[in-house]
JSON list of C-alpha atoms in Angstrom, two decimals:
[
{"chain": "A", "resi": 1, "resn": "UNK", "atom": "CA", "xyz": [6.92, -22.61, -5.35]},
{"chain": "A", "resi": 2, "resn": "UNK", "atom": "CA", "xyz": [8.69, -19.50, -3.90]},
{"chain": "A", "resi": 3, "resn": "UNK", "atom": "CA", "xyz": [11.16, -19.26, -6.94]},
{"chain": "A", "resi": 4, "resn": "UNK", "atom": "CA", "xyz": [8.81, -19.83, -9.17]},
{"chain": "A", "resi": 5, "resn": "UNK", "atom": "CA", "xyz": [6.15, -16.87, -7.68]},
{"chain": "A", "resi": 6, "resn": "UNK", "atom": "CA", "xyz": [9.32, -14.59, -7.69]},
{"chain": "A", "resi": 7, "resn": "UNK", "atom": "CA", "xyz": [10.25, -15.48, -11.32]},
{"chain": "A", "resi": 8, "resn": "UNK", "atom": "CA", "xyz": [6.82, -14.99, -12.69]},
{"chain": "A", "resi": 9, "resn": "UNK", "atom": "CA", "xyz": [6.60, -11.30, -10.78]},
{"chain": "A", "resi": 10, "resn": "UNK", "atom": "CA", "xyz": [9.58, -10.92, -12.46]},
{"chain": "A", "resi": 11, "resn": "UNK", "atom": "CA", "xyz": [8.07, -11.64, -16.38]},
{"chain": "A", "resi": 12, "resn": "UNK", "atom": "CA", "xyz": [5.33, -10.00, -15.61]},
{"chain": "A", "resi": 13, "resn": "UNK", "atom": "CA", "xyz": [6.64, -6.48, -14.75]},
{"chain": "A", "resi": 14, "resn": "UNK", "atom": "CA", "xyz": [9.05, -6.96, -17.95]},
{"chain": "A", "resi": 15, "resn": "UNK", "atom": "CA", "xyz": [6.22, -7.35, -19.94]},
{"chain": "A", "resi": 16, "resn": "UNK", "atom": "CA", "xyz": [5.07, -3.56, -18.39]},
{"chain": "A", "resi": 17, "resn": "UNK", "atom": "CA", "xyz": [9.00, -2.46, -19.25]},
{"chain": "A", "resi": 18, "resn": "UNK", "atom": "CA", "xyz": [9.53, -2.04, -15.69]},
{"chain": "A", "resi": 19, "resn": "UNK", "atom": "CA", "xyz": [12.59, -4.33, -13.89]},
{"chain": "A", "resi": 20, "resn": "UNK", "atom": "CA", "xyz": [11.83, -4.43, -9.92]},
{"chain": "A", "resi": 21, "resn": "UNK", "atom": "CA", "xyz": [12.75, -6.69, -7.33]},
{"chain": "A", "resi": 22, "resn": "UNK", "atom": "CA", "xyz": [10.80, -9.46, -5.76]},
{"chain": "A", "resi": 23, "resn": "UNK", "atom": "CA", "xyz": [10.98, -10.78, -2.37]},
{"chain": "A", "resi": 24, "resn": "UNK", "atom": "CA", "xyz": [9.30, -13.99, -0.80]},
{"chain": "A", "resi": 25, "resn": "UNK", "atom": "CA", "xyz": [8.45, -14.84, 2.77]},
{"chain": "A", "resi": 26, "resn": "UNK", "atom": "CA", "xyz": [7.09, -17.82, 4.48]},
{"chain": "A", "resi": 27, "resn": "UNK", "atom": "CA", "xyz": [4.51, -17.77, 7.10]},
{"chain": "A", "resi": 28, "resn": "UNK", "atom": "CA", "xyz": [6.98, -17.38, 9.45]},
{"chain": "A", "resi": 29, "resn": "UNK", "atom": "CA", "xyz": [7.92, -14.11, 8.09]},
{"chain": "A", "resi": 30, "resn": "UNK", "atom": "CA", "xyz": [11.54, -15.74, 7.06]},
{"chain": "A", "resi": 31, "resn": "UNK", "atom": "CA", "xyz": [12.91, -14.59, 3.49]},
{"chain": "A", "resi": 32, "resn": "UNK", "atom": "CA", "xyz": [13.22, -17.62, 1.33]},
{"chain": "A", "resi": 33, "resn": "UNK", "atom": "CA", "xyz": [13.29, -16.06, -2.69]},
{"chain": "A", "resi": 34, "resn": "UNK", "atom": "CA", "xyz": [14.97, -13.15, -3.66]},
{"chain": "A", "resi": 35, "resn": "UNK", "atom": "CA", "xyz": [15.24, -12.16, -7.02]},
{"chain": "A", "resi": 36, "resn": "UNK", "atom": "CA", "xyz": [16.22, -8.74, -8.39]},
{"chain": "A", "resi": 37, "resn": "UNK", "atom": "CA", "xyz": [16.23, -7.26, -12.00]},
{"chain": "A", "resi": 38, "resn": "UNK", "atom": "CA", "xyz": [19.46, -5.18, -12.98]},
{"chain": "A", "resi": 39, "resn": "UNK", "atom": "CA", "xyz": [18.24, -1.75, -13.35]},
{"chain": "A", "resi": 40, "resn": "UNK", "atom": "CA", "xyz": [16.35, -1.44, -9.76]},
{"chain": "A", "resi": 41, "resn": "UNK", "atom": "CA", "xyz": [17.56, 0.66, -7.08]},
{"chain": "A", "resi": 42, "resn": "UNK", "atom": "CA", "xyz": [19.09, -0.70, -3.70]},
{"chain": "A", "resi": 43, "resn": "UNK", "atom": "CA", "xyz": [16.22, 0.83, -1.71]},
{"chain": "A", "resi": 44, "resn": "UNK", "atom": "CA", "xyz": [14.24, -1.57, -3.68]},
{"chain": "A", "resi": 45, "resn": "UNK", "atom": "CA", "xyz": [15.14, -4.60, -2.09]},
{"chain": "A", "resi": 46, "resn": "UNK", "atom": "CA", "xyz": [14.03, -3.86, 1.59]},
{"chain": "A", "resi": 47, "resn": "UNK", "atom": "CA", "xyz": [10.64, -2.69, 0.44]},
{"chain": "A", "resi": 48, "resn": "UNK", "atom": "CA", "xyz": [10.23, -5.48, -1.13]},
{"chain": "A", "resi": 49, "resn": "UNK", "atom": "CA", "xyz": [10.76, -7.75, 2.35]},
{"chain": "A", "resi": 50, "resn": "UNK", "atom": "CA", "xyz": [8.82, -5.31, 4.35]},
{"chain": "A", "resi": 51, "resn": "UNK", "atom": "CA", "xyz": [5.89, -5.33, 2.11]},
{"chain": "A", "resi": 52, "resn": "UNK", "atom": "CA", "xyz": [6.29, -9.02, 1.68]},
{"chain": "A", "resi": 53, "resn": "UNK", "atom": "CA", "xyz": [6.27, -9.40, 5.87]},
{"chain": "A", "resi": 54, "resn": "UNK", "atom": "CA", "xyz": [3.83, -6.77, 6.24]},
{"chain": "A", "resi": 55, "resn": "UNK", "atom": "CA", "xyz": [1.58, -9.49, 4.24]},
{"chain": "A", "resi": 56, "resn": "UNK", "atom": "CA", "xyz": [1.85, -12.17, 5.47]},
{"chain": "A", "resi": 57, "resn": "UNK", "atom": "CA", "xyz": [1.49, -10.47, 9.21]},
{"chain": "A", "resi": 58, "resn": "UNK", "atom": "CA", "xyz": [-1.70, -8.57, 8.31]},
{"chain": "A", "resi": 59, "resn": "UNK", "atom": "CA", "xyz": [-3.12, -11.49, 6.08]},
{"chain": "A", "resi": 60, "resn": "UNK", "atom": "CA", "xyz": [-4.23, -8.74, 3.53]},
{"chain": "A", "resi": 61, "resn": "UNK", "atom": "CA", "xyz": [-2.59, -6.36, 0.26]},
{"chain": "A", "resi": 62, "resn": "UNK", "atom": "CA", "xyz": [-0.53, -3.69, 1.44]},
{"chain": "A", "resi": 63, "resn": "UNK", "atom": "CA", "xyz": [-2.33, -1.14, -0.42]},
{"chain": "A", "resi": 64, "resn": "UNK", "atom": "CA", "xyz": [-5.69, -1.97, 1.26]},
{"chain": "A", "resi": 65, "resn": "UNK", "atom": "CA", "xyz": [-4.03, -1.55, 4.18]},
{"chain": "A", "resi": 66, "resn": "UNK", "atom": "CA", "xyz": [-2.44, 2.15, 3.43]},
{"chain": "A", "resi": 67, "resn": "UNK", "atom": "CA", "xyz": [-5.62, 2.89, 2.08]},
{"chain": "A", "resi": 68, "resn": "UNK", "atom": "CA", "xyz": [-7.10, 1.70, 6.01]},
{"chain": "A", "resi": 69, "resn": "UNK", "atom": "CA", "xyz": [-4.81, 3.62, 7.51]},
{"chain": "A", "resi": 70, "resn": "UNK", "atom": "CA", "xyz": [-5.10, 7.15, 5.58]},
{"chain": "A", "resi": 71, "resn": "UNK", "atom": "CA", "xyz": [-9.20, 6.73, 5.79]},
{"chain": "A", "resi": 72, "resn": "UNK", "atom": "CA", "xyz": [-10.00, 4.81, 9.50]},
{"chain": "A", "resi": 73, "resn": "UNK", "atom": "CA", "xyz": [-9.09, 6.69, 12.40]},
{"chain": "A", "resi": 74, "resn": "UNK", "atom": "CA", "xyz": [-8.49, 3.28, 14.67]},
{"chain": "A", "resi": 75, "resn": "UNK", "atom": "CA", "xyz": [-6.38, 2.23, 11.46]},
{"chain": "A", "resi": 76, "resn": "UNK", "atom": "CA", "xyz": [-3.88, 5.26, 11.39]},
{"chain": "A", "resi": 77, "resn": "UNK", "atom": "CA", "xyz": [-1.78, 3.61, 13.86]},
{"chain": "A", "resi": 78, "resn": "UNK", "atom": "CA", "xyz": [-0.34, 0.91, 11.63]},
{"chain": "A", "resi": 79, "resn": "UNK", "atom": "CA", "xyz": [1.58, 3.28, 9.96]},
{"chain": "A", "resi": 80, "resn": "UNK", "atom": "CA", "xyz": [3.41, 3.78, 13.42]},
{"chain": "A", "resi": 81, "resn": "UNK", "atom": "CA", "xyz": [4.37, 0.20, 13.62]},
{"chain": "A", "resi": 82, "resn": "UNK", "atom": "CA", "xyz": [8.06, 0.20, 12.28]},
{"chain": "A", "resi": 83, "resn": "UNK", "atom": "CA", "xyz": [8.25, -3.32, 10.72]},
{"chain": "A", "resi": 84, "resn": "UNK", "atom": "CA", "xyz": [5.12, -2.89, 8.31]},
{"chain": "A", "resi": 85, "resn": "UNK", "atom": "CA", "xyz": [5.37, -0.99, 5.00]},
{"chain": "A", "resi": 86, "resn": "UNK", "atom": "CA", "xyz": [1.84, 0.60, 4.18]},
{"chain": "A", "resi": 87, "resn": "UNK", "atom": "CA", "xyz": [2.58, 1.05, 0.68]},
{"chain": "A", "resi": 88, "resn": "UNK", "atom": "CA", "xyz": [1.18, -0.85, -2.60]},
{"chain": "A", "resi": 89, "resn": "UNK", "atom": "CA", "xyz": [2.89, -4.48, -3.84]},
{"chain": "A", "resi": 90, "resn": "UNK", "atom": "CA", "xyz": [2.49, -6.45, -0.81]},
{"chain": "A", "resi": 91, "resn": "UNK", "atom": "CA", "xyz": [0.05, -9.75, -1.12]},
{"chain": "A", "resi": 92, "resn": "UNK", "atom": "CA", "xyz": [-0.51, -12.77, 0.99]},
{"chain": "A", "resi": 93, "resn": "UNK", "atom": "CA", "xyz": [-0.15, -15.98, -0.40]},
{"chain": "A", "resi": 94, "resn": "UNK", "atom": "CA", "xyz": [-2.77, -18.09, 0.01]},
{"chain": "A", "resi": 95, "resn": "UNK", "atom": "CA", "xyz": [-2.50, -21.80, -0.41]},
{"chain": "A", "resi": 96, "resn": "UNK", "atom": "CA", "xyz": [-5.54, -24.38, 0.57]},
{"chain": "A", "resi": 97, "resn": "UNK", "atom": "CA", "xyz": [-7.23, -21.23, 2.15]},
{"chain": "A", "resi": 98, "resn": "UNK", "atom": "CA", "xyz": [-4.34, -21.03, 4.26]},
{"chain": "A", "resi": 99, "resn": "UNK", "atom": "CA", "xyz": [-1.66, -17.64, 4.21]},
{"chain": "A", "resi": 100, "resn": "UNK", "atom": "CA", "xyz": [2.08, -19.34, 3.99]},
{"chain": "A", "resi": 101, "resn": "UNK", "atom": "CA", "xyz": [3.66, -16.22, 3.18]},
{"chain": "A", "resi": 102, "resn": "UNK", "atom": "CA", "xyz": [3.61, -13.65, 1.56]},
{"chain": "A", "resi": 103, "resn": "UNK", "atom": "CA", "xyz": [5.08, -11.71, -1.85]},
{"chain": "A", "resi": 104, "resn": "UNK", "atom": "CA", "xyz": [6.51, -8.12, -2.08]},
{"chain": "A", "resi": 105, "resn": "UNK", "atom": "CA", "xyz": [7.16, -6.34, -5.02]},
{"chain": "A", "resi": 106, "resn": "UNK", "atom": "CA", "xyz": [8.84, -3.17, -5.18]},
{"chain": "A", "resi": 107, "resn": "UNK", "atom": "CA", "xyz": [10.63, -0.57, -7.66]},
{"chain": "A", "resi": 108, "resn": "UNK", "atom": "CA", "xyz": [8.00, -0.77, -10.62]},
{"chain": "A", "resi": 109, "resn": "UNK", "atom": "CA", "xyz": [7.52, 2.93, -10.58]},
{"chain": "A", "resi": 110, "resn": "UNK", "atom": "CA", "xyz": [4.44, 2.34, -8.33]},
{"chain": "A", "resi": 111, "resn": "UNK", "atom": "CA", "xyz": [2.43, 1.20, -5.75]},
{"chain": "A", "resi": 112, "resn": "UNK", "atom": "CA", "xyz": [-0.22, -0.12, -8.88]},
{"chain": "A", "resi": 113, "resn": "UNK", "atom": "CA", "xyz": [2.29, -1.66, -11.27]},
{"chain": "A", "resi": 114, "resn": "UNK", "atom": "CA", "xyz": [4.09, -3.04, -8.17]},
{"chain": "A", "resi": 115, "resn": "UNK", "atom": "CA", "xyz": [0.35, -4.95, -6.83]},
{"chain": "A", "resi": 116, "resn": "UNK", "atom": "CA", "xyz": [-0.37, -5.49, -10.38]},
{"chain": "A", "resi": 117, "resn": "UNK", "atom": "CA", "xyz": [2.73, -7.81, -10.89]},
{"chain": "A", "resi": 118, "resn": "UNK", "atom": "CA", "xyz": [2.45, -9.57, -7.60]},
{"chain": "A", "resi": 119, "resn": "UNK", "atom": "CA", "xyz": [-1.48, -10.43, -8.64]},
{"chain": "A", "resi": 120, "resn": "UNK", "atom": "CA", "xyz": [0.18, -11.53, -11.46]},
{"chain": "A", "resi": 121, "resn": "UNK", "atom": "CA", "xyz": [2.64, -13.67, -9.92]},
{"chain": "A", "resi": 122, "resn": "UNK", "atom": "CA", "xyz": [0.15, -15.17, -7.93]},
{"chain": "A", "resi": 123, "resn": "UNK", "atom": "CA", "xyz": [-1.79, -16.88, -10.41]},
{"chain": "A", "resi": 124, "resn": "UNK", "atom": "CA", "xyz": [0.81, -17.68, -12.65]},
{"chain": "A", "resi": 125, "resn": "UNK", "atom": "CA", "xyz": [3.36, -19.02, -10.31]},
{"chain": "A", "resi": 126, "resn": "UNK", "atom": "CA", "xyz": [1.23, -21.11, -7.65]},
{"chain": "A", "resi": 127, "resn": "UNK", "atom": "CA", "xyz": [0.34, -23.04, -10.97]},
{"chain": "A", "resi": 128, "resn": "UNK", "atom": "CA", "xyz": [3.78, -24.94, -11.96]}
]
């Protein structure tokens, strides 16, 4: 299932013209799928684990949670917390009602486009 989330992240940020990299954790935070287009920048490839972790840990999108921490007060803190990445692209995967993992997308151009691919992925790839 992880391969095939990644590889549908994958088609659906080509069909925006955009090549990123996608990375796939299970709910032990572990990196099982990799998969990187040709044209994406190193950097790209540990945001895409971080947001991936960050997740799966939080149970909720990355961007909801940047958006948390730049408008709550108690929330600011997460930010501080070295092995999160508060930035757009990061979604849990939910299976059953159940988070095994999580899905980080990174190197899109974007927070959006990066979360928009990952949705994307989501319910495309949990279907095969």
């Amino acid at each position: 299932m992880a391969n095939s989330i990644a590889e549908a992240a994958l088609v659906s940020c080509r069909t925006l013209n955009r090549d990123v990299v996608v990375a796939i954790v299970d709910r032990g935070g572990n990196l099982i799928a990799l998969q990187r287009g040709d044209e994406v920048g190193p950097h790209n490839t540990n945001a895409a684990e971080r947001k991936a972790f960050t997740a799966l840990s939080t149970k909720t999108s990355t961007s909801r949670l940047a958006q948390r921490a730049a408008t709550e007060p108690a929330s600011a803190n997460l930010a501080s917390v070295a092995e999160l990445l508060l930035l757009g692209g990061g979604l849990p995967i939910i299976h059953d009602g159940e988070v095994i993992g999580g899905i980080g997308v990174a190197g899109s151009g974007g927070s959006e486009s990066d979360e928009q691919c990952a949705m994307a992925a989501l319910t495309h790839g949990t279907r095969q």
